[in-house]
Tab-separated table of C-alpha atoms in Angstrom:
chain	number	residue	atom	x	y	z
P	29	MET	CA	9.960	6.981	0.963
P	30	ASP	CA	8.233	5.153	3.779
P	31	PHE	CA	8.148	4.988	7.574
P	32	VAL	CA	8.852	2.268	10.096
P	33	THR	CA	6.434	2.702	13.091
P	34	GLY	CA	5.491	0.857	16.157
P	35	LEU	CA	8.994	1.265	17.731
P	36	PRO	CA	9.655	1.888	21.496
P	37	GLU	CA	10.526	5.409	22.289
P	38	SER	CA	14.299	6.183	21.846
P	39	ASN	CA	15.619	9.687	22.657
P	40	GLY	CA	12.148	11.106	22.119
P	41	PHE	CA	11.529	9.371	18.782
P	42	ASP	CA	9.165	6.564	17.937
P	43	ALA	CA	9.458	6.126	14.141
P	44	ILE	CA	12.014	6.112	11.281
P	45	MET	CA	11.655	7.822	7.930
P	46	THR	CA	13.366	5.653	5.299
P	47	VAL	CA	14.338	7.089	1.760
P	48	VAL	CA	15.861	4.822	-0.812
P	49	ASP	CA	17.493	6.057	-4.036
P	50	LYS	CA	15.787	4.266	-7.009
P	51	LEU	CA	19.056	3.780	-9.008
P	52	SER	CA	21.844	3.307	-6.463
P	53	LYS	CA	19.786	1.631	-3.760
P	54	ARG	CA	21.510	3.949	-1.190
P	55	PRO	CA	19.262	4.351	1.867
P	56	LYS	CA	18.841	7.379	4.168
P	57	TYR	CA	17.369	7.002	7.678
P	58	ARG	CA	15.929	9.753	9.858
P	59	ALA	CA	14.510	9.327	13.397
P	60	CYS	CA	11.123	10.906	13.641
P	61	ASN	CA	7.719	10.585	15.366
P	62	THR	CA	4.434	9.176	14.252
P	63	THR	CA	2.833	12.487	15.283
P	64	ASP	CA	4.935	14.547	12.799
P	65	ASP	CA	2.680	16.536	10.429
P	66	ALA	CA	3.401	17.399	6.821
P	67	GLU	CA	5.597	20.344	7.651
P	68	LYS	CA	7.757	18.498	10.093
P	69	THR	CA	8.057	15.628	7.621
P	70	ALA	CA	9.184	18.080	4.889
P	71	HIS	CA	11.877	19.337	7.167
P	72	HIS	CA	13.139	15.835	7.847
P	73	PHE	CA	13.216	15.161	4.084
P	74	PHE	CA	15.240	18.424	3.483
P	75	ASP	CA	17.735	17.664	6.216
P	76	CYS	CA	18.053	13.978	5.310
P	77	VAL	CA	18.068	14.088	1.583
P	78	VAL	CA	17.908	17.593	-0.186
P	79	ARG	CA	20.772	19.249	1.657
P	80	HIS	CA	23.161	16.239	0.717
P	81	HIS	CA	21.969	15.197	-2.624
P	82	GLY	CA	19.762	18.050	-4.040
P	83	LEU	CA	16.216	17.819	-5.163
P	84	PRO	CA	14.912	14.463	-6.515
P	85	SER	CA	12.699	14.424	-9.726
P	86	ILE	CA	10.209	12.115	-8.234
P	87	ILE	CA	9.113	10.917	-4.766
P	88	ILE	CA	7.412	7.451	-4.633
P	89	SER	CA	5.304	6.951	-1.580
P	90	ASP	CA	2.056	5.152	-0.441
P	91	ARG	CA	-0.901	7.283	0.612
P	92	ASP	CA	0.303	7.905	4.100
P	93	PRO	CA	-1.563	10.741	6.024
P	94	LYS	CA	1.707	12.689	6.180
P	95	PHE	CA	1.450	13.332	2.430
P	96	ILE	CA	-2.208	14.109	2.038
P	97	PRO	CA	-2.412	17.703	3.394
P	98	LYS	CA	-2.309	20.513	0.914
P	99	PHE	CA	0.888	21.867	2.500
P	100	TRP	CA	2.873	18.866	1.215
P	101	SER	CA	1.337	19.105	-2.204
P	102	SER	CA	2.134	22.763	-2.418
P	103	LEU	CA	5.557	22.236	-1.131
P	104	THR	CA	6.425	19.585	-3.603
P	105	LYS	CA	4.974	21.654	-6.429
P	106	LEU	CA	6.947	24.672	-5.315
P	107	MET	CA	10.221	22.599	-5.238
P	108	GLY	CA	9.454	21.161	-8.701
P	109	ILE	CA	8.952	17.512	-7.450
P	110	SER	CA	6.446	15.201	-8.946
P	111	LEU	CA	4.796	13.280	-6.232
P	112	HIS	CA	3.626	9.760	-7.437
P	113	MET	CA	1.170	8.133	-5.100
P	114	THR	CA	0.773	4.361	-5.139
P	115	THR	CA	-2.550	2.739	-5.116
P	116	SER	CA	-4.281	1.765	-1.815
P	117	TYR	CA	-2.467	-0.828	0.382
P	118	ARG	CA	-0.204	-2.078	-2.383
P	119	ALA	CA	3.263	-2.507	-0.995
P	120	GLN	CA	4.641	-3.738	-4.328
P	121	ALA	CA	4.490	-0.265	-5.844
P	122	ASP	CA	6.821	1.008	-3.325
P	123	GLY	CA	8.513	-2.348	-2.769
P	124	GLN	CA	12.057	-1.001	-2.807
P	125	THR	CA	11.422	1.030	0.441
P	126	GLU	CA	9.376	-1.782	2.003
P	127	ARG	CA	12.168	-4.110	1.633
P	128	GLN	CA	14.646	-1.624	2.964
P	129	ASN	CA	12.396	-1.248	5.947
P	130	LEU	CA	12.635	-4.997	6.564
P	131	ILE	CA	16.409	-4.870	6.238
P	132	LEU	CA	16.638	-2.026	8.662
P	133	GLU	CA	14.374	-3.694	11.251
P	134	ASP	CA	16.430	-6.909	11.144
P	135	ALA	CA	19.676	-4.922	11.499
P	136	LEU	CA	18.397	-2.891	14.439
P	137	ARG	CA	17.246	-6.137	16.193
P	138	CYS	CA	20.825	-7.332	16.152
P	139	ARG	CA	22.230	-4.162	17.773
P	140	VAL	CA	19.680	-2.716	20.075
P	141	SER	CA	19.416	-3.411	23.832
P	142	TYR	CA	17.043	-5.858	25.360
P	143	HIS	CA	14.207	-3.269	25.681
P	144	GLY	CA	15.113	-1.777	22.221
P	145	SER	CA	14.953	1.840	23.446
P	146	ASP	CA	18.405	2.700	21.973
P	147	TRP	CA	17.593	2.106	18.307
P	148	SER	CA	18.019	5.777	17.362
P	149	GLU	CA	21.719	5.598	18.442
P	150	HIS	CA	22.357	2.881	15.781
P	151	LEU	CA	20.860	4.426	12.736
P	152	GLY	CA	24.045	6.230	11.579
P	153	THR	CA	26.100	3.000	11.857
P	154	ILE	CA	23.606	1.005	9.907
P	155	GLU	CA	23.138	3.640	7.283
P	156	TYR	CA	27.040	3.802	6.868
P	157	ALA	CA	27.316	0.030	6.597
P	158	HIS	CA	24.427	-0.692	4.200
P	159	PRO	CA	25.859	1.224	1.151
P	160	THR	CA	29.007	-0.847	1.086
P	161	LEU	CA	27.049	-4.031	0.335
P	162	VAL	CA	26.860	-5.034	-3.285
P	163	SER	CA	23.258	-4.806	-4.794
P	164	ALA	CA	22.069	-7.841	-6.693
P	165	SER	CA	20.153	-5.461	-9.076
P	166	THR	CA	23.119	-3.194	-9.943
P	167	GLY	CA	26.156	-5.408	-9.387
P	168	MET	CA	27.670	-2.578	-7.350
P	169	SER	CA	27.523	-1.210	-3.809
P	170	PRO	CA	25.196	1.860	-3.455
P	171	PHE	CA	28.205	3.815	-2.153
P	172	GLU	CA	30.265	3.113	-5.345
P	173	LEU	CA	27.328	3.858	-7.574
P	174	ASP	CA	26.636	7.195	-5.817
P	175	THR	CA	30.178	8.455	-5.425
P	176	GLY	CA	32.086	6.663	-8.160
P	177	ARG	CA	34.647	4.966	-5.870
P	178	LYS	CA	34.782	1.953	-3.470
P	179	GLU	CA	34.304	2.578	0.232
P	180	ARG	CA	37.511	2.845	2.188
P	181	ASN	CA	38.080	1.061	5.484
P	182	PRO	CA	37.394	3.714	8.135
P	183	ILE	CA	39.688	2.183	10.609
P	184	ASN	CA	43.088	2.843	8.865
P	185	PRO	CA	42.762	3.795	5.186
P	186	LEU	CA	46.508	4.776	4.906
P	187	ASN	CA	47.415	1.035	5.295
P	188	ASN	CA	46.117	0.584	1.722
P	189	PRO	CA	49.082	1.444	-0.754
P	190	THR	CA	46.575	2.060	-3.495
P	191	ILE	CA	44.814	4.754	-1.576
P	192	VAL	CA	48.115	6.405	-0.639
P	193	THR	CA	49.012	6.384	-4.282
P	194	GLN	CA	45.847	8.010	-5.253
P	195	MET	CA	46.177	10.631	-2.640
P	196	GLN	CA	49.725	11.468	-3.818
P	197	GLN	CA	48.571	11.822	-7.431
P	198	GLY	CA	46.226	14.548	-6.396
P	199	ILE	CA	42.587	15.280	-6.825
P	200	GLY	CA	42.866	16.431	-10.474
P	201	GLU	CA	43.630	12.965	-11.956
P	202	TYR	CA	40.871	11.411	-9.766
P	203	ALA	CA	38.372	14.096	-10.980
P	204	LYS	CA	39.144	13.345	-14.558
P	205	ARG	CA	38.909	9.654	-14.052
P	206	PHE	CA	35.650	10.122	-12.227
P	207	GLN	CA	34.191	12.158	-15.000
P	208	GLU	CA	35.113	9.566	-17.657
P	209	GLN	CA	33.978	6.581	-15.634
P	210	ARG	CA	30.775	7.893	-14.039
P	211	PRO	CA	28.605	7.674	-17.256
P	212	VAL	CA	29.727	4.080	-17.882
P	213	ILE	CA	29.052	3.110	-14.290
P	214	ILE	CA	25.592	4.709	-14.350
P	215	GLN	CA	24.788	2.935	-17.589
P	216	GLN	CA	25.862	-0.336	-16.271
P	217	ALA	CA	23.746	0.120	-13.095
P	218	LYS	CA	20.716	1.084	-15.339
P	219	THR	CA	21.178	-2.090	-17.446
P	220	GLN	CA	21.493	-4.322	-14.297
P	221	LEU	CA	18.494	-2.599	-12.721
P	222	ARG	CA	16.356	-3.072	-15.744
P	223	ARG	CA	17.258	-6.795	-15.828
P	224	ALA	CA	16.314	-7.097	-12.090
P	225	GLN	CA	12.967	-5.309	-12.815
P	226	GLU	CA	12.202	-7.741	-15.663
P	227	ARG	CA	12.971	-10.639	-13.348
P	228	GLN	CA	10.710	-9.164	-10.679
P	229	LYS	CA	7.989	-8.568	-13.256
P	230	ASN	CA	8.176	-12.148	-14.579
P	231	TYR	CA	8.002	-13.449	-10.977
P	232	TYR	CA	4.999	-11.376	-10.156
P	233	ASP	CA	3.203	-12.197	-13.416
P	234	GLN	CA	3.644	-15.932	-12.693
P	235	LYS	CA	1.888	-15.342	-9.316
P	236	ILE	CA	-1.389	-13.624	-10.618
P	237	THR	CA	-4.016	-14.988	-12.858
P	238	ALA	CA	-5.357	-13.213	-15.918
P	239	ILE	CA	-8.612	-11.834	-14.450
P	240	THR	CA	-10.025	-8.891	-16.187
P	241	PHE	CA	-12.388	-6.200	-14.772
P	242	LYS	CA	-14.511	-3.545	-16.372
P	243	THR	CA	-16.521	-0.489	-15.374
P	244	GLY	CA	-19.724	-1.632	-13.614
P	245	ASP	CA	-18.527	-5.063	-12.423
P	246	LEU	CA	-19.449	-6.093	-8.886
P	247	VAL	CA	-16.372	-7.154	-7.009
P	248	MET	CA	-15.292	-8.354	-3.638
P	249	LEU	CA	-12.486	-6.585	-1.765
P	250	ASP	CA	-9.809	-8.501	0.169
P	251	THR	CA	-9.936	-7.220	3.758
P	252	ARG	CA	-6.286	-8.540	4.435
P	253	ARG	CA	-4.916	-5.687	2.500
P	254	ILE	CA	-6.919	-2.819	3.987
P	255	PRO	CA	-6.713	-1.257	7.563
P	256	SER	CA	-8.091	-3.510	10.347
P	257	GLY	CA	-10.435	-0.623	11.423
P	258	HIS	CA	-12.756	-1.488	8.573
P	259	VAL	CA	-13.153	-5.213	9.308
P	260	THR	CA	-14.366	-7.286	12.257
P	261	LYS	CA	-12.245	-6.826	15.359
P	262	ASP	CA	-11.780	-9.238	18.226
P	263	ILE	CA	-12.109	-8.266	21.913
P	264	ALA	CA	-8.635	-7.009	22.056
P	265	GLY	CA	-9.236	-4.561	19.212
P	266	LYS	CA	-7.133	-6.570	16.768
P	267	ARG	CA	-8.182	-8.098	13.431
P	268	ALA	CA	-10.228	-11.186	14.335
P	269	LYS	CA	-8.928	-14.470	13.006
P	270	LEU	CA	-12.387	-15.212	11.680
P	271	ALA	CA	-13.009	-11.822	10.209
P	272	ALA	CA	-14.474	-11.842	6.691
P	273	ARG	CA	-11.568	-12.050	4.241
P	274	LYS	CA	-13.525	-10.355	1.620
P	275	VAL	CA	-16.109	-7.654	1.752
P	276	GLY	CA	-18.552	-6.295	-0.769
P	277	PRO	CA	-19.910	-6.397	-3.313
P	278	TYR	CA	-18.861	-3.015	-4.663
P	279	THR	CA	-19.240	-1.523	-7.993
P	280	ILE	CA	-16.339	-0.563	-10.088
P	281	GLU	CA	-16.921	3.052	-10.807
P	282	ARG	CA	-14.240	3.212	-13.557
P	283	MET	CA	-11.088	1.511	-14.536
P	284	ILE	CA	-8.114	3.894	-14.211
P	285	ASN	CA	-5.912	1.411	-16.138
P	286	PRO	CA	-6.052	-2.388	-16.591
P	287	ASN	CA	-4.459	-2.918	-13.179
P	288	VAL	CA	-6.176	-0.308	-11.074
P	289	ALA	CA	-9.909	0.175	-10.369
P	290	LYS	CA	-11.860	2.886	-8.566
P	291	LEU	CA	-14.640	1.492	-6.551
P	292	ASN	CA	-18.005	3.064	-5.474
P	293	LEU	CA	-17.557	2.495	-1.764
P	294	PRO	CA	-20.356	3.151	0.847
P	295	ARG	CA	-20.259	6.114	3.263
P	296	SER	CA	-19.059	3.836	6.064
P	297	MET	CA	-15.684	3.405	4.081
P	298	ARG	CA	-15.442	6.914	3.046
P	299	PHE	CA	-12.043	7.133	4.802
P	300	LEU	CA	-10.517	4.596	2.459
P	301	ASN	CA	-8.857	5.685	-0.751
P	302	PRO	CA	-11.310	4.054	-3.321
P	303	THR	CA	-8.499	3.111	-5.881
P	304	PHE	CA	-7.270	-0.512	-5.585
P	305	ASN	CA	-4.965	-2.680	-7.563
P	306	VAL	CA	-6.916	-5.619	-9.234
P	307	ASP	CA	-4.943	-8.184	-7.213
P	308	VAL	CA	-6.998	-7.427	-4.125
P	309	LEU	CA	-10.355	-7.651	-6.102
P	310	SER	CA	-12.353	-10.741	-7.230
P	311	HIS	CA	-15.639	-11.009	-9.157
P	312	TYR	CA	-18.737	-11.209	-6.963
P	313	VAL	CA	-20.674	-14.468	-7.633
P	314	GLU	CA	-24.277	-14.970	-6.348
P	315	ASN	CA	-25.430	-18.316	-4.821
P	316	PRO	CA	-26.577	-20.527	-7.636
P	317	SER	CA	-30.362	-20.961	-7.734
P	318	ARG	CA	-30.002	-24.793	-8.348
P	319	PHE	CA	-28.422	-25.083	-4.904
P	320	ALA	CA	-31.150	-23.102	-3.053
P	321	THR	CA	-31.931	-26.007	-0.656
P	322	ARG	CA	-28.432	-26.425	0.303
P	323	PRO	CA	-27.557	-24.992	3.776
P	324	ILE	CA	-25.644	-21.728	3.581
P	325	PRO	CA	-23.050	-21.208	6.355
P	326	LYS	CA	-23.192	-17.824	8.059
P	327	VAL	CA	-20.582	-15.475	6.945
P	328	PRO	CA	-18.780	-13.120	9.442
P	329	ARG	CA	-20.507	-9.835	9.815
P	330	ILE	CA	-18.766	-6.482	8.691
P	331	ILE	CA	-18.309	-3.671	11.155
P	332	ILE	CA	-19.891	-0.607	9.442
P	333	ASP	CA	-19.297	1.911	12.261
P	334	ASP	CA	-16.184	1.486	14.350
P	335	ASP	CA	-17.638	3.656	17.115
P	336	SER	CA	-21.038	2.209	17.467
P	337	GLY	CA	-20.116	-1.244	16.501
P	338	GLU	CA	-23.182	-1.554	14.377
P	339	THR	CA	-23.081	-4.599	12.115
P	340	LYS	CA	-24.705	-5.231	8.783
P	341	TYR	CA	-24.957	-8.069	6.266
P	342	ILE	CA	-24.518	-7.825	2.514
P	343	VAL	CA	-27.647	-7.229	0.527
P	344	GLU	CA	-27.741	-10.094	-1.913
P	345	LYS	CA	-31.254	-9.742	-3.518
P	346	LEU	CA	-34.533	-7.847	-3.272
P	347	LEU	CA	-37.314	-10.486	-3.023
P	348	ARG	CA	-40.533	-8.346	-2.616
P	349	LYS	CA	-41.872	-4.811	-2.218
P	350	ARG	CA	-44.617	-3.313	-0.196
P	351	GLN	CA	-45.880	-0.183	1.683
P	352	PHE	CA	-45.871	-0.104	5.409
P	353	ASN	CA	-47.229	3.005	7.123
P	354	ARG	CA	-46.969	4.747	3.795
P	355	LYS	CA	-43.313	3.988	3.722
P	356	PRO	CA	-41.686	1.734	0.974
P	357	GLU	CA	-40.129	-1.525	2.235
P	358	ARG	CA	-38.151	-4.324	0.609
P	359	LEU	CA	-37.895	-7.938	1.588
P	360	VAL	CA	-34.162	-8.428	1.621
P	361	LYS	CA	-32.186	-11.765	0.982
P	362	TRP	CA	-29.007	-11.375	2.923
P	363	HIS	CA	-25.756	-12.900	1.617
P	364	GLY	CA	-24.688	-15.900	3.566
P	365	LEU	CA	-28.104	-16.375	5.201
P	366	ALA	CA	-30.925	-18.829	4.303
P	367	ASP	CA	-34.091	-17.543	2.541
P	368	HIS	CA	-36.179	-17.919	5.675
P	369	GLU	CA	-33.922	-15.397	7.412
P	370	SER	CA	-34.841	-12.651	4.919
P	371	THR	CA	-36.151	-9.506	6.541
P	372	TRP	CA	-38.299	-6.515	5.674
P	373	GLU	CA	-36.313	-3.307	5.654
P	374	ARG	CA	-37.190	0.221	4.993
P	375	GLU	CA	-36.041	1.214	1.484
P	376	LYS	CA	-34.368	4.416	2.746
P	377	ASP	CA	-32.209	2.311	5.059
P	378	ILE	CA	-30.678	0.105	2.396
P	379	LYS	CA	-30.755	2.102	-0.856
P	380	HIS	CA	-27.335	3.661	0.013
P	381	VAL	CA	-25.558	0.318	-0.888
P	382	SER	CA	-23.213	0.690	-3.750
P	383	HIS	CA	-24.917	-1.861	-5.946
P	384	TRP	CA	-28.418	-0.575	-5.225
P	385	HIS	CA	-29.242	0.033	-8.885
P	386	VAL	CA	-28.225	-3.427	-9.802
P	387	LEU	CA	-30.500	-4.895	-7.140
P	388	VAL	CA	-33.365	-2.919	-8.338
P	389	GLU	CA	-32.792	-3.926	-12.066
P	390	ASP	CA	-32.610	-7.582	-11.091
P	391	PHE	CA	-35.872	-7.182	-8.992
P	392	LYS	CA	-37.646	-5.596	-12.004
P	393	LYS	CA	-36.320	-8.238	-14.399
P	394	HIS	CA	-37.661	-10.908	-12.050
P	395	GLN	CA	-41.070	-9.204	-11.864
P	396	ARG	CA	-41.353	-9.085	-15.658
P	397	GLU	CA	-40.543	-12.698	-15.916
P	398	VAL	CA	-43.168	-13.581	-13.344
P	399	LYS	CA	-45.955	-11.631	-15.193
P	400	SER	CA	-44.929	-13.170	-18.525
P	401	GLY	CA	-45.294	-16.732	-17.064
P	402	ARG	CA	-41.736	-17.735	-17.501
P	403	MET	CA	-41.265	-18.443	-13.852
C-alpha cells in the first residue's frame, strides 16, 4: 500500500491510495486527500479492498504518518492483520507498489486534460485496463490469476462463440473447472513469482558491495534518502544542489539484522525513524594525520533546526580541555575545517552529539600517549 501525492485537485481529491495484491499484481486505486487521517484511510481501505476481496493477512507499507497513530495499529490488530513496516526511506521494500505508482502516473499523464485536474475521473478506466496485461513475474494477467478466467471484451462479448458456448453450458461446469484449475494456476503463479524475486535479488546483490556494520560503528547517512527538511535547503525551500550528501557521524545503537541498523540520532533528528537499511550508510573515516597540512575544503553545513535555521558543523575531535568562568570547555576540531579554525565550545553545548563518548575516549587516549612520551 502506498500513496501518490502532489497531484492537482480533482473533484475535491489531491492524492491516490494504491494497493497491489502481492501474488496477482492486481492494483486497486482510491482517490483520497493528503489530509486524510488514520480513520479516513482505514475507511478507504475497507471500501477499496476489504468489501471486494476480504481481509488480507499482511499489509506492507512504508512508515507514512497515516499508519503511525495508535488507532490504525488497534484497527489492524482488531481485524487480525499483521502490519509489516518497511525501514526508513527504502522504496525497495515496498517496490511493487512503488512501481505501480509510476505506471499509474504515466497512464494518467496520457489521459488527463492539460491542467490535469480531471485525473480522478480516469482512475476506474485505468484500474480496469491494468489487470488485463500479462505480468512478467507470473506469466498471467492479474485478472486471470484473481478470477480464474481471461477478461472478456466489454464492447460485445457475445460476438465470441467460445463465451456463448460457456454461457449455454451453465455455471455448474464452469464452477467445477474453476475449482480444478484454480490450485494449478495459483501454483504456477507462485513459481513464476519466486523466479522473478530471485532475478530481482540477484540484480540487487550485484549492485551493492559487501560492507558489514556492527554495533558501535560510526557511520555517515546518505541525505538523498531522507526527507529534505533535515538537510540544507536553498532559498526556494527545496533541497540545495550543493547540500551535504552525507551527514553524521552517528553511532549504530544496534544491528536489528545484517541489513538494518538502528542509529543513535541527535535530538535535532528526533522526527526521523532511526532504523535504516545499510545501503544508505557508509563507514565514517577521519582525516588521515599524515595529510594534516593538506588544505581541507569546507563541507556544506547541516541545518539542525528547520525553524531557526541554526547551523552546526560535525565535531571531529576534541583537542584540549579548560575551565572558563568555572565552566568546562573543549577546543573542538570541526570536520571539513582546518586546524586553525578550531574553536572553544562549552562542553554542555556539544556533549549531546551521538558520538560524544567516542570523542572523549579518543581525547583521553591521546592525553595518555602524550604523558608517556610517545607523541
